[in-house]
PDB file of C-alpha atoms in Angstrom:
ATOM      1  CA  MET A   1      -9.042 110.316 163.852  1.00  0.00           C
ATOM      2  CA  SER A   2     -11.069 112.271 161.734  1.00  0.00           C
ATOM      3  CA  GLY A   3     -12.818 109.666 159.705  1.00  0.00           C
ATOM      4  CA  GLN A   4     -12.088 111.175 156.578  1.00  0.00           C
ATOM      5  CA  LEU A   5     -10.961 109.307 153.337  1.00  0.00           C
ATOM      6  CA  GLU A   6      -7.305 110.252 153.098  1.00  0.00           C
ATOM      7  CA  THR A   7      -4.784 110.007 150.274  1.00  0.00           C
ATOM      8  CA  LYS A   8      -0.966 108.900 149.723  1.00  0.00           C
ATOM      9  CA  PHE A   9       0.837 108.853 146.521  1.00  0.00           C
ATOM     10  CA  ALA A  10       4.077 106.746 145.425  1.00  0.00           C
ATOM     11  CA  GLY A  11       5.113 105.108 141.893  1.00  0.00           C
ATOM     12  CA  PHE A  12       5.069 101.893 140.255  1.00  0.00           C
ATOM     13  CA  GLY A  13       6.043  99.362 137.034  1.00  0.00           C
ATOM     14  CA  ALA A  14       4.165  98.107 134.524  1.00  0.00           C
ATOM     15  CA  GLY A  15       4.590  95.185 132.051  1.00  0.00           C
ATOM     16  CA  LEU A  16       2.191  93.744 129.289  1.00  0.00           C
ATOM     17  CA  THR A  17       0.962  90.280 129.921  1.00  0.00           C
ATOM     18  CA  ALA A  18      -1.872  87.997 128.013  1.00  0.00           C
ATOM     19  CA  ASP A  19      -4.171  89.404 130.453  1.00  0.00           C
ATOM     20  CA  GLY A  20      -3.678  93.250 129.633  1.00  0.00           C
ATOM     21  CA  VAL A  21      -1.327  95.455 130.969  1.00  0.00           C
ATOM     22  CA  THR A  22      -0.239  94.653 134.630  1.00  0.00           C
ATOM     23  CA  ILE A  23       0.642  97.185 137.054  1.00  0.00           C
ATOM     24  CA  ALA A  24       3.416  96.575 140.218  1.00  0.00           C
ATOM     25  CA  GLY A  25       4.806  98.770 142.767  1.00  0.00           C
ATOM     26  CA  TYR A  26       5.009 100.034 145.937  1.00  0.00           C
ATOM     27  CA  ALA A  27       1.935 102.091 146.715  1.00  0.00           C
ATOM     28  CA  SER A  28       3.362 103.130 150.115  1.00  0.00           C
ATOM     29  CA  LEU A  29       6.782 103.299 151.616  1.00  0.00           C
ATOM     30  CA  PHE A  30       7.114 102.935 155.177  1.00  0.00           C
ATOM     31  CA  GLY A  31       9.567 105.204 157.412  1.00  0.00           C
ATOM     32  CA  ILE A  32       9.875 108.139 154.632  1.00  0.00           C
ATOM     33  CA  ALA A  33       7.872 111.345 155.089  1.00  0.00           C
ATOM     34  CA  ASP A  34       6.058 112.445 151.940  1.00  0.00           C
ATOM     35  CA  GLN A  35       5.227 116.244 150.920  1.00  0.00           C
ATOM     36  CA  SER A  36       2.784 116.111 153.914  1.00  0.00           C
ATOM     37  CA  GLY A  37       4.938 115.778 156.585  1.00  0.00           C
ATOM     38  CA  ASP A  38       3.270 112.122 156.966  1.00  0.00           C
ATOM     39  CA  VAL A  39       5.096 108.662 157.921  1.00  0.00           C
ATOM     40  CA  VAL A  40       3.621 105.160 157.658  1.00  0.00           C
ATOM     41  CA  ALA A  41       5.035 102.730 159.814  1.00  0.00           C
ATOM     42  CA  ARG A  42       5.553  99.800 159.342  1.00  0.00           C
ATOM     43  CA  GLY A  43       2.686  97.242 160.098  1.00  0.00           C
ATOM     44  CA  ALA A  44      -0.142  99.994 159.747  1.00  0.00           C
ATOM     45  CA  TYR A  45      -1.838  97.804 156.851  1.00  0.00           C
ATOM     46  CA  ALA A  46      -1.943  94.566 158.760  1.00  0.00           C
ATOM     47  CA  ARG A  47      -4.925  94.732 160.286  1.00  0.00           C
ATOM     48  CA  SER A  48      -7.223  96.151 157.421  1.00  0.00           C
ATOM     49  CA  LEU A  49      -5.619  93.964 154.615  1.00  0.00           C
ATOM     50  CA  ALA A  50      -6.665  90.845 157.451  1.00  0.00           C
ATOM     51  CA  ALA A  51      -9.794  92.210 157.695  1.00  0.00           C
ATOM     52  CA  LEU A  52     -10.294  92.498 154.095  1.00  0.00           C
ATOM     53  CA  GLU A  53      -9.464  88.910 153.207  1.00  0.00           C
ATOM     54  CA  GLY A  54     -11.623  87.299 156.385  1.00  0.00           C
ATOM     55  CA  ALA A  55     -14.497  89.251 154.902  1.00  0.00           C
ATOM     56  CA  GLY A  56     -13.838  88.360 151.356  1.00  0.00           C
ATOM     57  CA  ARG A  57     -13.089  92.078 149.823  1.00  0.00           C
ATOM     58  CA  SER A  58     -10.301  93.403 148.066  1.00  0.00           C
ATOM     59  CA  VAL A  59      -8.915  96.645 148.040  1.00  0.00           C
ATOM     60  CA  LYS A  60     -10.250  98.616 144.768  1.00  0.00           C
ATOM     61  CA  MET A  61      -7.992  99.617 141.691  1.00  0.00           C
ATOM     62  CA  LEU A  62      -9.594 103.667 140.503  1.00  0.00           C
ATOM     63  CA  TRP A  63      -8.564 105.879 138.238  1.00  0.00           C
ATOM     64  CA  GLN A  64      -7.414 109.172 140.350  1.00  0.00           C
ATOM     65  CA  HIS A  65      -9.529 108.554 143.337  1.00  0.00           C
ATOM     66  CA  ASP A  66     -12.446 108.385 141.527  1.00  0.00           C
ATOM     67  CA  ALA A  67     -14.981 105.901 143.145  1.00  0.00           C
ATOM     68  CA  ALA A  68     -17.191 106.195 139.838  1.00  0.00           C
ATOM     69  CA  GLU A  69     -13.854 104.857 137.740  1.00  0.00           C
ATOM     70  CA  PRO A  70     -12.571 101.718 138.634  1.00  0.00           C
ATOM     71  CA  ILE A  71     -10.198 100.510 136.294  1.00  0.00           C
ATOM     72  CA  GLY A  72      -8.961  97.446 137.099  1.00  0.00           C
ATOM     73  CA  VAL A  73      -7.966  95.023 140.105  1.00  0.00           C
ATOM     74  CA  TRP A  74      -5.254  94.422 142.506  1.00  0.00           C
ATOM     75  CA  ASP A  75      -4.275  90.469 142.574  1.00  0.00           C
ATOM     76  CA  GLU A  76      -1.928  91.084 145.350  1.00  0.00           C
ATOM     77  CA  VAL A  77      -1.877  93.455 148.316  1.00  0.00           C
ATOM     78  CA  ARG A  78       0.872  92.973 150.749  1.00  0.00           C
ATOM     79  CA  GLU A  79       3.373  94.821 153.251  1.00  0.00           C
ATOM     80  CA  ASP A  80       6.510  93.810 153.184  1.00  0.00           C
ATOM     81  CA  ALA A  81       9.818  95.289 154.695  1.00  0.00           C
ATOM     82  CA  ARG A  82       9.907  98.307 152.716  1.00  0.00           C
ATOM     83  CA  GLY A  83       6.093  99.450 151.920  1.00  0.00           C
ATOM     84  CA  LEU A  84       2.690  98.324 150.690  1.00  0.00           C
ATOM     85  CA  TRP A  85       3.461  96.360 147.676  1.00  0.00           C
ATOM     86  CA  VAL A  86       0.765  95.763 144.739  1.00  0.00           C
ATOM     87  CA  ARG A  87       0.244  93.959 141.698  1.00  0.00           C
ATOM     88  CA  GLY A  88      -2.853  94.233 139.453  1.00  0.00           C
ATOM     89  CA  ARG A  89      -4.456  94.456 136.046  1.00  0.00           C
ATOM     90  CA  LEU A  90      -5.992  97.203 134.192  1.00  0.00           C
ATOM     91  CA  LEU A  91      -9.115  95.712 133.005  1.00  0.00           C
ATOM     92  CA  GLN A  92      -8.681  96.156 128.835  1.00  0.00           C
ATOM     93  CA  GLU A  93     -12.599  96.046 128.499  1.00  0.00           C
ATOM     94  CA  VAL A  94     -12.955  99.310 130.109  1.00  0.00           C
ATOM     95  CA  GLY A  95     -12.244 102.666 128.414  1.00  0.00           C
ATOM     96  CA  ARG A  96     -10.398 104.548 131.317  1.00  0.00           C
ATOM     97  CA  ALA A  97      -7.808 101.496 131.832  1.00  0.00           C
ATOM     98  CA  ARG A  98      -6.789 101.615 127.797  1.00  0.00           C
ATOM     99  CA  GLU A  99      -6.515 105.049 128.626  1.00  0.00           C
ATOM    100  CA  ALA A 100      -4.590 104.753 131.599  1.00  0.00           C
ATOM    101  CA  ALA A 101      -2.125 102.058 129.979  1.00  0.00           C
ATOM    102  CA  ALA A 102      -1.893 104.527 127.365  1.00  0.00           C
ATOM    103  CA  LEU A 103      -0.529 107.237 129.452  1.00  0.00           C
ATOM    104  CA  ILE A 104       1.647 104.717 131.513  1.00  0.00           C
ATOM    105  CA  ALA A 105       3.397 103.491 127.878  1.00  0.00           C
ATOM    106  CA  ALA A 106       3.719 107.232 127.265  1.00  0.00           C
ATOM    107  CA  GLY A 107       5.512 107.848 130.473  1.00  0.00           C
ATOM    108  CA  ALA A 108       2.764 110.524 131.478  1.00  0.00           C
ATOM    109  CA  ILE A 109       1.549 108.873 134.388  1.00  0.00           C
ATOM    110  CA  ASP A 110       3.831 107.344 136.675  1.00  0.00           C
ATOM    111  CA  GLY A 111       2.044 106.957 140.238  1.00  0.00           C
ATOM    112  CA  LEU A 112      -0.186 105.353 142.749  1.00  0.00           C
ATOM    113  CA  SER A 113      -1.946 106.541 145.719  1.00  0.00           C
ATOM    114  CA  ILE A 114      -3.390 105.088 148.614  1.00  0.00           C
ATOM    115  CA  GLY A 115      -7.243 105.934 149.936  1.00  0.00           C
ATOM    116  CA  TYR A 116      -7.275 105.314 153.375  1.00  0.00           C
ATOM    117  CA  ARG A 117      -8.922 106.118 156.919  1.00  0.00           C
ATOM    118  CA  THR A 118      -6.724 106.614 159.903  1.00  0.00           C
ATOM    119  CA  VAL A 119      -7.226 104.715 162.699  1.00  0.00           C
ATOM    120  CA  VAL A 120      -4.419 105.009 164.963  1.00  0.00           C
ATOM    121  CA  ALA A 121      -1.773 108.197 164.711  1.00  0.00           C
ATOM    122  CA  GLU A 122       0.738 110.062 166.733  1.00  0.00           C
ATOM    123  CA  ARG A 123       3.089 112.863 166.406  1.00  0.00           C
ATOM    124  CA  ASP A 124       6.824 112.604 166.791  1.00  0.00           C
ATOM    125  CA  ALA A 125       9.267 114.625 168.201  1.00  0.00           C
ATOM    126  CA  GLU A 126      10.082 116.262 164.731  1.00  0.00           C
ATOM    127  CA  GLY A 127       5.779 117.040 164.396  1.00  0.00           C
ATOM    128  CA  ARG A 128       5.310 114.568 161.991  1.00  0.00           C
ATOM    129  CA  ARG A 129       1.927 112.406 162.048  1.00  0.00           C
ATOM    130  CA  MET A 130       3.513 108.979 162.323  1.00  0.00           C
ATOM    131  CA  LEU A 131       0.345 106.855 161.004  1.00  0.00           C
ATOM    132  CA  ARG A 132       0.411 103.594 162.432  1.00  0.00           C
ATOM    133  CA  ASP A 133      -2.857 101.672 161.675  1.00  0.00           C
ATOM    134  CA  LEU A 134      -4.654 102.618 158.354  1.00  0.00           C
ATOM    135  CA  ASP A 135      -8.019 101.498 157.002  1.00  0.00           C
ATOM    136  CA  LEU A 136      -6.855 100.668 153.344  1.00  0.00           C
ATOM    137  CA  TRP A 137     -10.070 101.358 150.846  1.00  0.00           C
ATOM    138  CA  GLU A 138      -7.930 101.952 147.460  1.00  0.00           C
ATOM    139  CA  VAL A 139      -5.167 102.062 145.513  1.00  0.00           C
ATOM    140  CA  SER A 140      -5.477 104.605 142.586  1.00  0.00           C
ATOM    141  CA  VAL A 141      -3.179 105.024 139.611  1.00  0.00           C
ATOM    142  CA  VAL A 142      -2.563 109.042 139.168  1.00  0.00           C
ATOM    143  CA  THR A 143      -0.689 111.594 137.900  1.00  0.00           C
ATOM    144  CA  PHE A 144       1.384 112.987 140.624  1.00  0.00           C
ATOM    145  CA  PRO A 145       2.810 110.550 143.573  1.00  0.00           C
ATOM    146  CA  MET A 146       3.313 112.280 146.876  1.00  0.00           C
ATOM    147  CA  LEU A 147       6.249 110.229 147.513  1.00  0.00           C
ATOM    148  CA  PRO A 148       9.004 111.765 144.858  1.00  0.00           C
ATOM    149  CA  GLU A 149      11.603 108.667 145.825  1.00  0.00           C
ATOM    150  CA  ALA A 150       9.269 105.775 145.204  1.00  0.00           C
ATOM    151  CA  ARG A 151       8.487 107.204 141.410  1.00  0.00           C
ATOM    152  CA  VAL A 152       9.388 104.829 138.485  1.00  0.00           C
ATOM    153  CA  GLY A 153      10.144 106.421 135.366  1.00  0.00           C
ATOM    154  CA  ALA A 154       9.146 105.025 132.215  1.00  0.00           C
ATOM    155  CA  GLY A 155      11.940 101.852 131.855  1.00  0.00           C
ATOM    156  CA  GLN A 156      11.962  98.730 129.422  1.00  0.00           C
ATOM    157  CA  ALA A 157       8.456  97.824 130.665  1.00  0.00           C
ATOM    158  CA  ALA A 158       6.540 100.911 129.178  1.00  0.00           C
ATOM    159  CA  GLN A 159       8.691 100.487 126.233  1.00  0.00           C
ATOM    160  CA  ASP A 160       7.401  97.172 125.657  1.00  0.00           C
ATOM    161  CA  MET A 161       3.809  98.270 126.252  1.00  0.00           C
ATOM    162  CA  LYS A 162       4.587 101.485 123.587  1.00  0.00           C
ATOM    163  CA  ALA A 163       5.139  98.719 120.880  1.00  0.00           C
ATOM    164  CA  THR A 164       2.814  96.429 121.757  1.00  0.00           C
ATOM    165  CA  ALA A 165       0.439  99.322 121.232  1.00  0.00           C
ATOM    166  CA  GLU A 166       1.329 100.022 117.788  1.00  0.00           C
ATOM    167  CA  LEU A 167       1.331  96.827 116.849  1.00  0.00           C
ATOM    168  CA  VAL A 168      -2.496  96.644 118.064  1.00  0.00           C
ATOM    169  CA  GLU A 169      -3.121  99.795 116.145  1.00  0.00           C
ATOM    170  CA  ARG A 170      -1.485  98.469 113.222  1.00  0.00           C
ATOM    171  CA  ALA A 171      -3.574  95.239 113.469  1.00  0.00           C
ATOM    172  CA  ARG A 172      -6.668  97.298 113.847  1.00  0.00           C
ATOM    173  CA  ARG A 173      -6.249  99.048 110.724  1.00  0.00           C
ATOM    174  CA  GLU A 174      -5.322  96.387 108.495  1.00  0.00           C
ATOM    175  CA  ILE A 175      -8.323  94.468 109.821  1.00  0.00           C
ATOM    176  CA  GLY A 176     -10.651  97.375 109.183  1.00  0.00           C
ATOM    177  CA  ALA A 177      -9.076  97.345 105.425  1.00  0.00           C
ATOM    178  CA  LEU A 178      -9.302  93.534 104.897  1.00  0.00           C
ATOM    179  CA  ARG A 179     -13.507  94.662 105.786  1.00  0.00           C
ATOM    180  CA  ILE A 180     -13.669  96.813 102.826  1.00  0.00           C
TER     181      ILE A 180
END
């Protein structure tokens, strides 16, 4: 294929843990045409995930596909029957990750997107590009998911994060008042 880095979008859920904000969801769904007409086949990530693991490397977590803005780590990246599932943590020590957590809690951000290079693809009878083998580089937190079916709206986890963020802010104000 062309060798250029490509991207695809999906959706996720989020929750608050002792380690900060954990996000999880499908970064890619198998067998569903995205808005550009591409369809990812089951097993498309298997070779790439095995190669990354064998080399002791991992899929990167970025903000909006910007390689200069890593915002966390993916603790788990795996294929299942539905698609490419990811679970990771936004690193609260990183300013952009704190911003991402606030946007997720408010429901302003609800997408994941994969950054990859196509290794093997073919056209199906309907002219859609069937992606059979992909080199997965990164999964980003993004504003606009390409797969509307995979979008996760603001649920209990987002409400919990918003409540926690409000508590943290109130505690900061109270601690600041004590220093006077």
